[in-house]
Amino acid sequence: MHAVVFQVDMKPGWKGNVEAELDQLVTMVKSVPGFVRGTGANGDRRGLGLLLFGSQESAEGIAATASMPPDASVTLRSVDVYEVARDV
């Protein structure tokens, strides 16, 4: 199993619908072959996303195409792929 870890920066003063953005993202990610599960966390200025995939190829494919539209509530800071050492 492989994990894709996203780090994002929240845009100060952004006025939009975060729930709609997240719904769209979840729908897209769930349709990717090999998707296992994911979770996200956010603070005042930063957020993290962790997506698990059954194969390295699926994880690397998502990481390679990661981007945020200019009108999104966040900017993409980094995207990394890791092999999962243990799933608990």
C-alpha positions in Angstrom: 0.0 0.0 0.0 1.2 3.6 -0.7 0.2 6.9 0.7 -0.1 10.3 -0.9 0.4 13.2 1.5 -0.8 16.6 0.5 0.1 19.8 2.3 -1.9 22.9 1.6 -1.9 26.6 2.7 -5.3 28.2 3.4 -5.9 31.4 1.4 -6.4 34.3 3.9 -9.8 35.9 3.6 -11.1 33.4 1.0 -14.8 33.6 0.6 -16.4 30.5 -0.9 -17.9 27.1 -0.3 -15.3 24.8 1.3 -17.9 22.0 1.7 -18.6 22.1 -2.1 -14.8 21.9 -2.8 -14.4 19.0 -0.5 -17.4 17.1 -1.9 -16.0 17.5 -5.5 -12.5 16.4 -4.4 -13.9 13.3 -2.5 -16.0 12.3 -5.5 -13.0 12.5 -7.8 -10.6 10.7 -5.5 -13.0 7.8 -4.8 -13.2 7.1 -8.5 -9.4 6.5 -8.9 -8.6 2.8 -9.3 -6.8 1.5 -6.3 -8.2 4.1 -3.9 -8.5 2.6 -0.4 -9.3 5.5 1.9 -8.4 9.0 2.9 -8.5 11.6 5.6 -7.8 15.3 6.0 -6.9 17.7 8.8 -6.7 21.4 8.9 -5.6 24.2 11.2 -5.9 27.9 10.9 -3.4 28.3 8.0 -2.5 24.8 6.8 -4.1 21.6 5.9 -3.0 18.0 5.3 -4.5 15.2 3.3 -3.6 11.5 3.4 -4.8 9.2 0.7 -4.1 5.5 0.7 -3.9 3.5 -2.5 -3.4 -0.2 -3.1 -0.6 0.3 -5.5 2.4 2.5 -6.0 1.3 3.3 -9.6 -2.0 4.6 -8.4 -0.4 6.8 -5.7 2.2 8.2 -8.1 -0.4 8.9 -10.7 -2.4 11.0 -8.3 0.7 12.8 -7.1 1.9 13.6 -10.6 -1.4 15.2 -11.6 -2.1 17.1 -8.3 -3.0 20.7 -8.7 -5.5 23.2 -7.4 -7.6 25.6 -9.5 -6.7 29.3 -9.0 -10.1 30.0 -7.3 -9.7 27.2 -4.7 -9.7 27.9 -1.0 -6.1 26.6 -0.7 -2.8 26.6 -2.5 -0.8 23.3 -2.9 2.4 23.4 -0.8 3.6 19.8 -1.4 2.7 16.3 -2.6 4.7 13.3 -1.6 4.3 9.5 -2.0 5.3 7.1 0.8 5.2 3.3 1.1 3.0 2.4 4.0 5.1 0.6 6.7 2.1 -0.4 8.8 -1.6 0.1 8.6 -3.3 0.1 12.0 
